[in-house]
PDB file of C-alpha atoms in Angstrom:
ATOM      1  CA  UNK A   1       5.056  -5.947  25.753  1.00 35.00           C
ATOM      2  CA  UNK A   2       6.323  -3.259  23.687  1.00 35.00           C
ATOM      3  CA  UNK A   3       4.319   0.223  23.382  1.00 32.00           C
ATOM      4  CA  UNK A   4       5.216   2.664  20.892  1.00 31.00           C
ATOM      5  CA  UNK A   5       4.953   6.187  20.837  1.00 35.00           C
ATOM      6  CA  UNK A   6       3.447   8.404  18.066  1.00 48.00           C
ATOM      7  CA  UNK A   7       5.050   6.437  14.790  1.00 63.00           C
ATOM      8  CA  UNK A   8       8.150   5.104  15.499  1.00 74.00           C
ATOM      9  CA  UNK A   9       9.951   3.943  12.188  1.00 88.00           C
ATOM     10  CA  UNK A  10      11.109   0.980  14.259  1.00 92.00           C
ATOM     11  CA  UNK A  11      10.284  -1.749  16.655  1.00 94.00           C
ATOM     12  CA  UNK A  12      12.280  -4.702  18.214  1.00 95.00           C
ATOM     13  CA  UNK A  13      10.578  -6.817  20.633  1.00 96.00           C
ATOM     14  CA  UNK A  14      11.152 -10.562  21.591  1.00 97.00           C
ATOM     15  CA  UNK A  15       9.921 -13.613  20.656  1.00 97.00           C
ATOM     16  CA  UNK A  16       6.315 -13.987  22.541  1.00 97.00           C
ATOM     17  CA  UNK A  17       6.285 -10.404  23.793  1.00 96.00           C
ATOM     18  CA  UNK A  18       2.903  -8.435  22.789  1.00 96.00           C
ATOM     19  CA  UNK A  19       3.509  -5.725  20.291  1.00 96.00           C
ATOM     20  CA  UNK A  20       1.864  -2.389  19.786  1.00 96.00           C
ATOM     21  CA  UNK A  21       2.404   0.027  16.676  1.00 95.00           C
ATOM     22  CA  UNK A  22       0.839   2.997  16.538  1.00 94.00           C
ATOM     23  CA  UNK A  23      -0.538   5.504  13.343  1.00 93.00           C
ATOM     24  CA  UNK A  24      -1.937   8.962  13.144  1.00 91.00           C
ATOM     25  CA  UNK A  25      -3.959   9.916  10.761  1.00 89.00           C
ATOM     26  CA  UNK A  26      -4.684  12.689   8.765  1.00 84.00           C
ATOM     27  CA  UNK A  27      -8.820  13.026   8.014  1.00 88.00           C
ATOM     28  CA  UNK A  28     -11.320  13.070  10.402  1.00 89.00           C
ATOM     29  CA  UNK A  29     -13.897  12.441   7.636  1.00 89.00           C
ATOM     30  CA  UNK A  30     -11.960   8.783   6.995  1.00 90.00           C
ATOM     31  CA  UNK A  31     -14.595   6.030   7.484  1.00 89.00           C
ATOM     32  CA  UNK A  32     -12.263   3.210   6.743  1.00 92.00           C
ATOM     33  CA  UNK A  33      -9.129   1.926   7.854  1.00 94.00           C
ATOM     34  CA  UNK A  34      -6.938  -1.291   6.973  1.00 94.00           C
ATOM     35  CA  UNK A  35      -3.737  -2.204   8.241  1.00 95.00           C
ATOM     36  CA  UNK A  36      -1.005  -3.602   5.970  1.00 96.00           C
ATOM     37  CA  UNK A  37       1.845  -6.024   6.567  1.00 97.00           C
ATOM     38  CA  UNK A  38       5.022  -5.868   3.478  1.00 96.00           C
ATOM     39  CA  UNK A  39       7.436  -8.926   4.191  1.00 96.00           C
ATOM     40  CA  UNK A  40      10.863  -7.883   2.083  1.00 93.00           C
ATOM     41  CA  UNK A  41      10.399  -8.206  -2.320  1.00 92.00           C
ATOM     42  CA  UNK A  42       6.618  -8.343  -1.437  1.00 94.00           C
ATOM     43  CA  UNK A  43       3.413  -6.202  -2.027  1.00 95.00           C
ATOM     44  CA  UNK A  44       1.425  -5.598   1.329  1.00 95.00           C
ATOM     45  CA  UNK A  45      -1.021  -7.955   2.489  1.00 95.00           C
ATOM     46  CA  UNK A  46      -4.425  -6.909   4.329  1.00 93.00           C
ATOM     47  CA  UNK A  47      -4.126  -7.776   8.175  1.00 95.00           C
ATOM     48  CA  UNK A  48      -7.270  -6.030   9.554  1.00 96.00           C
ATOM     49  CA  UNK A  49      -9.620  -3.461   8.594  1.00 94.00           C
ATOM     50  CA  UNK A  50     -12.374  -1.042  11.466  1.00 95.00           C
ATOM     51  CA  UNK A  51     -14.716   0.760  10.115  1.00 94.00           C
ATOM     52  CA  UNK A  52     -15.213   4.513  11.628  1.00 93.00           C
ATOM     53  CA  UNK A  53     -18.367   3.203  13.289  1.00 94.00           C
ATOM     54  CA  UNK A  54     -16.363   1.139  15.585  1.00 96.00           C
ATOM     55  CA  UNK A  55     -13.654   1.018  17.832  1.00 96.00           C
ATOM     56  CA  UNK A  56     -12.063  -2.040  18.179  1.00 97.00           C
ATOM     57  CA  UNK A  57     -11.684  -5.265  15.804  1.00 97.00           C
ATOM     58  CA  UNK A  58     -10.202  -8.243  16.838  1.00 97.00           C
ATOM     59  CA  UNK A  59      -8.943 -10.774  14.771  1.00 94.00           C
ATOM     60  CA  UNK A  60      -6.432 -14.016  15.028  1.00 92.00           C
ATOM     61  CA  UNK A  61      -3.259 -12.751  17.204  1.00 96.00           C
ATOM     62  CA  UNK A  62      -4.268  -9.150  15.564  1.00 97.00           C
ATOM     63  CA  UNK A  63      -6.039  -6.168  17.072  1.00 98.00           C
ATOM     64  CA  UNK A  64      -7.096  -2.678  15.731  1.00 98.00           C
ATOM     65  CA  UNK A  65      -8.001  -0.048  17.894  1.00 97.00           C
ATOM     66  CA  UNK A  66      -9.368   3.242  16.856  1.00 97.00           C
ATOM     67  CA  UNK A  67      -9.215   6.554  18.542  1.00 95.00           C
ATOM     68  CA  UNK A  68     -11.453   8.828  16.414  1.00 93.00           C
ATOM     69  CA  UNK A  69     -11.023  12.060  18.635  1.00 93.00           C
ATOM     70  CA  UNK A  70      -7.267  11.937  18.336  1.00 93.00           C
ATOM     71  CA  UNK A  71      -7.178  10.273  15.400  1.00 92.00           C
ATOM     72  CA  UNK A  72      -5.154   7.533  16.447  1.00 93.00           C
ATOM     73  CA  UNK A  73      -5.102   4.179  15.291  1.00 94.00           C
ATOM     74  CA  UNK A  74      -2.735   1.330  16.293  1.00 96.00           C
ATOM     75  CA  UNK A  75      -2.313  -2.269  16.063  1.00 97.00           C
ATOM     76  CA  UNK A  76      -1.947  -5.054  18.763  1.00 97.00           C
ATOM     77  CA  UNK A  77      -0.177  -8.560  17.377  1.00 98.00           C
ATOM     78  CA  UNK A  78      -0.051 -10.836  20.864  1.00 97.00           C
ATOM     79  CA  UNK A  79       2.725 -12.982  21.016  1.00 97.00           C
ATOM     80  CA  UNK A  80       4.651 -11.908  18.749  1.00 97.00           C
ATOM     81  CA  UNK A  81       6.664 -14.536  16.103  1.00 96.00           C
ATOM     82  CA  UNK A  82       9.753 -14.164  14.016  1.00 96.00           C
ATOM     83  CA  UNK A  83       7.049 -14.228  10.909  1.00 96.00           C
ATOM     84  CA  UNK A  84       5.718 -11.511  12.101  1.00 97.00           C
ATOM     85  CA  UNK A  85       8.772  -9.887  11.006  1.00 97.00           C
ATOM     86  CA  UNK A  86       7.578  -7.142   8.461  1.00 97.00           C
ATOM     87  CA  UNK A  87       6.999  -3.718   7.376  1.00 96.00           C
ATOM     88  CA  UNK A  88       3.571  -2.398   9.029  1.00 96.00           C
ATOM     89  CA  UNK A  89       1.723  -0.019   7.787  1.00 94.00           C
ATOM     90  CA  UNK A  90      -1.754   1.988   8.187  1.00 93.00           C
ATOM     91  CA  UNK A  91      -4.064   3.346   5.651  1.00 93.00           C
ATOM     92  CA  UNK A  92      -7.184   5.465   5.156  1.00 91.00           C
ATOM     93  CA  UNK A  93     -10.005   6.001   3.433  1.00 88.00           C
ATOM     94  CA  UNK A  94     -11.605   8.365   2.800  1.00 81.00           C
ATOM     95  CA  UNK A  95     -14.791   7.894   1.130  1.00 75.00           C
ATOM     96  CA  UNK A  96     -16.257   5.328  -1.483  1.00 68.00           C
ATOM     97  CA  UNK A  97     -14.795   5.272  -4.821  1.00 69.00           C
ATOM     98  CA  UNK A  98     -11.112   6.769  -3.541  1.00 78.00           C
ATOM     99  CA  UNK A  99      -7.657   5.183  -3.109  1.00 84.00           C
ATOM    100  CA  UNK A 100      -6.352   4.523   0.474  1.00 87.00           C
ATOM    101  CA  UNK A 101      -3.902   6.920   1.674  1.00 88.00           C
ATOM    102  CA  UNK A 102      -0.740   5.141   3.488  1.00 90.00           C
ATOM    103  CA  UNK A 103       1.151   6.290   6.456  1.00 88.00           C
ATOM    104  CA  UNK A 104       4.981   5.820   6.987  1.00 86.00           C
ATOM    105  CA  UNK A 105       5.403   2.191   7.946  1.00 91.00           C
ATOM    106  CA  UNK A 106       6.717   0.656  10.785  1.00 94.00           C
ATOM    107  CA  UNK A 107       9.370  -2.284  10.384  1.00 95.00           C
ATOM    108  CA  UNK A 108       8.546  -4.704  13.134  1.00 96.00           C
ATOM    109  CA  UNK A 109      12.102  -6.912  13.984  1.00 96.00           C
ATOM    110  CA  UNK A 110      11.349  -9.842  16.358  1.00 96.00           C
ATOM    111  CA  UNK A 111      14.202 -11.680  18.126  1.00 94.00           C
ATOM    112  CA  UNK A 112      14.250 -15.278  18.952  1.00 89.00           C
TER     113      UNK A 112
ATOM    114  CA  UNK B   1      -7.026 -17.933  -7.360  1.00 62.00           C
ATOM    115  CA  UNK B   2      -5.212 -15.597  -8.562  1.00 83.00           C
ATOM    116  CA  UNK B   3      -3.960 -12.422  -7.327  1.00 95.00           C
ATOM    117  CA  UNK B   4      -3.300  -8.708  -9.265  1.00 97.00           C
ATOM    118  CA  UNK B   5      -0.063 -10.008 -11.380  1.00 98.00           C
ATOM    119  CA  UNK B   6       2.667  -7.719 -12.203  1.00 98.00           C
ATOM    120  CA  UNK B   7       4.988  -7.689 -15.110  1.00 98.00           C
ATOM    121  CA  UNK B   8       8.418  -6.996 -15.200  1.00 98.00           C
ATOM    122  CA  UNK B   9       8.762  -8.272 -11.775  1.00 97.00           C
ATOM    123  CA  UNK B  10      13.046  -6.377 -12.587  1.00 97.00           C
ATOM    124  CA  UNK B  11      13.413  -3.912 -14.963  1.00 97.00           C
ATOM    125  CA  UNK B  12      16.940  -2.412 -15.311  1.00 98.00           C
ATOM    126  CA  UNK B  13      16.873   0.658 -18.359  1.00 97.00           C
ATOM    127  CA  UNK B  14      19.082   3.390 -19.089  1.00 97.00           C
ATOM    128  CA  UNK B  15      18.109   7.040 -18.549  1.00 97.00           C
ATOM    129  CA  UNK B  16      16.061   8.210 -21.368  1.00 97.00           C
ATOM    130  CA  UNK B  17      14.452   4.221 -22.065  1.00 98.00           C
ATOM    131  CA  UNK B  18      10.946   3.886 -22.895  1.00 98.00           C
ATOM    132  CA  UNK B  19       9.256   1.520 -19.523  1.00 98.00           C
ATOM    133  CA  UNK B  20       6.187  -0.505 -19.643  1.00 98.00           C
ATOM    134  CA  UNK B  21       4.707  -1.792 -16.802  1.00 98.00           C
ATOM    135  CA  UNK B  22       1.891  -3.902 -16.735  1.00 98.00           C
ATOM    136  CA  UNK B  23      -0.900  -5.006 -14.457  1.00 98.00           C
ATOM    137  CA  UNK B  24      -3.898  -7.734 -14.602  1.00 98.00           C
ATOM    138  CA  UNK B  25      -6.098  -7.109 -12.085  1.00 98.00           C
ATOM    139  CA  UNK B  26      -8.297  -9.608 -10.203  1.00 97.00           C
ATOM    140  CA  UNK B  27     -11.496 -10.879 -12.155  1.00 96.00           C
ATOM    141  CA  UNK B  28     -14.497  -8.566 -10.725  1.00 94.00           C
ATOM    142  CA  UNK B  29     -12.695  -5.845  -9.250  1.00 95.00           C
ATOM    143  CA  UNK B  30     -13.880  -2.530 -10.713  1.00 93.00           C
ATOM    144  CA  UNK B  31     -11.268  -0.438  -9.412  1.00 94.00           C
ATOM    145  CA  UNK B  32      -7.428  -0.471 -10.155  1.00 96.00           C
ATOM    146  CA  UNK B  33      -4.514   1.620  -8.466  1.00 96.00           C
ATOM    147  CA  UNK B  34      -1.000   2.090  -9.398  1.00 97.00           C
ATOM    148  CA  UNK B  35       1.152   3.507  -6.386  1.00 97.00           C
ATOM    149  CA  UNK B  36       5.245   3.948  -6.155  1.00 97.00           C
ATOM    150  CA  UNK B  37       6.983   2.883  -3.132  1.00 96.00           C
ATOM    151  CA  UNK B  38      10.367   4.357  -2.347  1.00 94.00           C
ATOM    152  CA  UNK B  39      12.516   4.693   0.625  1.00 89.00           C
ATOM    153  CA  UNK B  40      12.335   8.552   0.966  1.00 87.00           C
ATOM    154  CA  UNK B  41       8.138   8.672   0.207  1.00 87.00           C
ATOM    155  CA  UNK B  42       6.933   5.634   1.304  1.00 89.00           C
ATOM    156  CA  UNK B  43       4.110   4.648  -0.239  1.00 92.00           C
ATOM    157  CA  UNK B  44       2.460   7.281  -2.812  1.00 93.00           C
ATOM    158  CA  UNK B  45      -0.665   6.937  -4.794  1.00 94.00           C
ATOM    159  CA  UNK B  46      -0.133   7.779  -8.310  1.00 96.00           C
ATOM    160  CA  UNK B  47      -3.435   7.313 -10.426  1.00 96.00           C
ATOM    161  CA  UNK B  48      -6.462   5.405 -10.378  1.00 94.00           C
ATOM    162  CA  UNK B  49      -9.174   3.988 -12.535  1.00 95.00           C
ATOM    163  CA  UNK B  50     -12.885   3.092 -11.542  1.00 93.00           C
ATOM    164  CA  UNK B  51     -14.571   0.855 -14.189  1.00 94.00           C
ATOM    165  CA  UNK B  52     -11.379   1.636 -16.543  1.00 95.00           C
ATOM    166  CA  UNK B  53     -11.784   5.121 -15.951  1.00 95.00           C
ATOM    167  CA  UNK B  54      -9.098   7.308 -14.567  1.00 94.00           C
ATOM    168  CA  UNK B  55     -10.271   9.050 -11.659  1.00 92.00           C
ATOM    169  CA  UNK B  56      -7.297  10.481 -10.035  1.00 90.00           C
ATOM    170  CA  UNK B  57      -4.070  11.093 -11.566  1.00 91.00           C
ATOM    171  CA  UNK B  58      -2.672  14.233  -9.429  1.00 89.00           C
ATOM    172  CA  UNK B  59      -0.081  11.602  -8.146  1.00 90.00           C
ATOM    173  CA  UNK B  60       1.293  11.733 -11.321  1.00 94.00           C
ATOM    174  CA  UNK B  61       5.113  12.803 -11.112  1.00 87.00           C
ATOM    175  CA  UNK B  62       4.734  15.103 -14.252  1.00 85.00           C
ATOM    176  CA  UNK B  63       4.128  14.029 -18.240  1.00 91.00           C
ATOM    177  CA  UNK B  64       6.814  11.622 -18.579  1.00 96.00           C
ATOM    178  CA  UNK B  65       4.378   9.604 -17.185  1.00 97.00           C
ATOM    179  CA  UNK B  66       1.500   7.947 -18.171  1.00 97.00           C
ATOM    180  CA  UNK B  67      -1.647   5.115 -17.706  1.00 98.00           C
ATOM    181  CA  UNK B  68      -3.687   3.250 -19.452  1.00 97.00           C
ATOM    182  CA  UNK B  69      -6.561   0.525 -18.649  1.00 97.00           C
ATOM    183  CA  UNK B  70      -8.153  -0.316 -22.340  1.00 97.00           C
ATOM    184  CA  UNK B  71     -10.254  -2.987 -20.727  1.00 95.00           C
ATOM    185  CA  UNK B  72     -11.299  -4.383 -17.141  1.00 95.00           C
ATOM    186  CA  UNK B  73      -8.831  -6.941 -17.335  1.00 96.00           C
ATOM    187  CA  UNK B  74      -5.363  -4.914 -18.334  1.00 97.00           C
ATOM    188  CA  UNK B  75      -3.502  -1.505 -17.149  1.00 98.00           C
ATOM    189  CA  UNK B  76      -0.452  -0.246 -18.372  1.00 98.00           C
ATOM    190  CA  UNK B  77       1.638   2.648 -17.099  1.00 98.00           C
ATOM    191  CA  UNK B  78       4.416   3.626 -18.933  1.00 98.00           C
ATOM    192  CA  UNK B  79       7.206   6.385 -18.236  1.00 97.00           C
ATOM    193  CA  UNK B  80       9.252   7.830 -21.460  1.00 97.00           C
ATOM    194  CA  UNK B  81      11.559   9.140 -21.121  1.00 96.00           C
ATOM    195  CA  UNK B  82      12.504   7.207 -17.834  1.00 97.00           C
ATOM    196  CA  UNK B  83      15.112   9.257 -15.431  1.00 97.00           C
ATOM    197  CA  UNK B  84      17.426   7.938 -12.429  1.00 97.00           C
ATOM    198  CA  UNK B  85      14.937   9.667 -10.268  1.00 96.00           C
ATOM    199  CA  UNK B  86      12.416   7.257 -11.187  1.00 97.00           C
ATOM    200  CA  UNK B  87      13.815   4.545  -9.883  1.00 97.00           C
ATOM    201  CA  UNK B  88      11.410   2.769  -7.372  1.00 97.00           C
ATOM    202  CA  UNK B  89       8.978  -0.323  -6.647  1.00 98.00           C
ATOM    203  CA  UNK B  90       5.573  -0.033  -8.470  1.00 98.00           C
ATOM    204  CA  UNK B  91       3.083  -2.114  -7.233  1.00 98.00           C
ATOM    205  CA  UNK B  92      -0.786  -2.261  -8.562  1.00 98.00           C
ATOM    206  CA  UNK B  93      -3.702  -2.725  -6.494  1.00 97.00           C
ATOM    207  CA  UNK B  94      -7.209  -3.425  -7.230  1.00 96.00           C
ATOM    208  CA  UNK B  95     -10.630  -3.530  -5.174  1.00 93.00           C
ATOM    209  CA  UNK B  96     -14.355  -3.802  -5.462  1.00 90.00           C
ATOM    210  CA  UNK B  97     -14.881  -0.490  -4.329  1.00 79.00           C
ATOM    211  CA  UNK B  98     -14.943  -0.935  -0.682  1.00 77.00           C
ATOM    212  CA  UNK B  99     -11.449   0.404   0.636  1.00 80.00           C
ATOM    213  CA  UNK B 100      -9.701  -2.811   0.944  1.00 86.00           C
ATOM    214  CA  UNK B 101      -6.930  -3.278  -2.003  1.00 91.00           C
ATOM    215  CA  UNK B 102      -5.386  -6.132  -2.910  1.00 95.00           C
ATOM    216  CA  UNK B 103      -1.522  -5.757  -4.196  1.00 97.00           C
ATOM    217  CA  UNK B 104       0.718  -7.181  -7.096  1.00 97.00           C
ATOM    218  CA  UNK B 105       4.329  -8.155  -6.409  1.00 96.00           C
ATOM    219  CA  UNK B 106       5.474  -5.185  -7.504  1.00 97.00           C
ATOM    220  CA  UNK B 107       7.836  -4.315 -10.193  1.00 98.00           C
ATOM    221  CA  UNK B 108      11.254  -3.274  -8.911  1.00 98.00           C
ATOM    222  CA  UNK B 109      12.242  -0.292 -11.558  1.00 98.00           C
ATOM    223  CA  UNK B 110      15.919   0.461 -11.871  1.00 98.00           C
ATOM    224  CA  UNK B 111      16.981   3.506 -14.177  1.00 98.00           C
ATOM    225  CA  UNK B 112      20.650   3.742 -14.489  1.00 97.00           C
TER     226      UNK B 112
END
């Protein structure tokens, strides 16, 4: 599979390969993270959320994983499909009552 | 069920145009967010409203522009007198509170 640095704007991997996209992010007091998938002429759609009491969620296909000393966070799809095709993005929060706080997104291109 | 709904979906105005964008949020939500998504920013908060209240508006570009939520169920935010600069996707979100947001369409804003 594919492992990306640091945000990378971009990620091409094939059809089937596992995919990894990576965020920083910018509080250490954030207690709540979601990640975000925008298809093109669409609002973003919740993927998968952690909590800051955790460090790993798993959901269908989807995995978070959440590095709270570097305050790292990044996203495992496994076997990758050409609907997975997308915009990615992470957010924070950072307390009850605020608005999330995106990161640059990722655009995710999977080849047949 | 429905989801937040957006309207215009298009606008296309001429510099110095009144714009009116509106958003219906999902039933029982209690907290509504308007952000801007363009290609240089990415995604950027603009204002948001707990229980109709605004909350946060230091996203706010400057006093061109402006938002309103006169009921649970209804939020406006309107720009006057619109510029080229303005020119972006505005999507509105809406949550229970909790972090997680759920997204409109958008409304694809085009100031010539």
């Amino acid at each position: 599979g594919e492992s990306v640095g640091l945000h990378l704007p971009t990620l091409s991997v094939q059809e089937g390969d596992n995919s990894i996209i990576n965020c920083a992010y910018s509080n250490s007091a954030s207690d709540y993270f979601i990640w975000y998938k925008q298809e093109s002429g669409k609002g973003p759609q919740f993927i998968i959320d952690i909590r800051s009491n955790m460090d790993k969620r798993q959901g269908q296909r989807v995995t978070v994983l959440l590095n709270k000393t570097v305050k790292h966070l990044s996203l495992q799809i496994a076997a990758t499909q050409p609907g997975d095709s997308a915009v990615y993005f992470c957010a924070e929060h950072l307390q009850a009552g605020t608005a999330l706080i995106f990161g640059k997104g990722t655009t995710l291109s999977v080849s047949s | 069920d429905a989801g937040v709904i957006q309207s215009p979906r298009h606008e296309v105005t001429e510099m110095g145009q009144e714009v009116t964008l509106r958003c219906k949020p999902i039933s029982g939500h209690n907290s509504l967010f308007w952000y801007r998504q363009t290609m240089m920013r990415g995604l950027e908060l603009l204002i948001y409203f707990n229980n109709n209240v605004p909350i946060d508006d230091s996203g706010m570009p400057e006093d061109r522009f402006s938002a309103k939520m006169p009921n649970a169920s209804f939020s406006t935010l309107k720009i006057q007198p619109s510029e080229p600069r303005d020119s972006a996707v505005y999507f509105c979100a809406s949550g229970q509170g909790n972090g997680e947001l759920f997204f409109g369409e958008g409304s694809r804003l085009t100031v010539l």
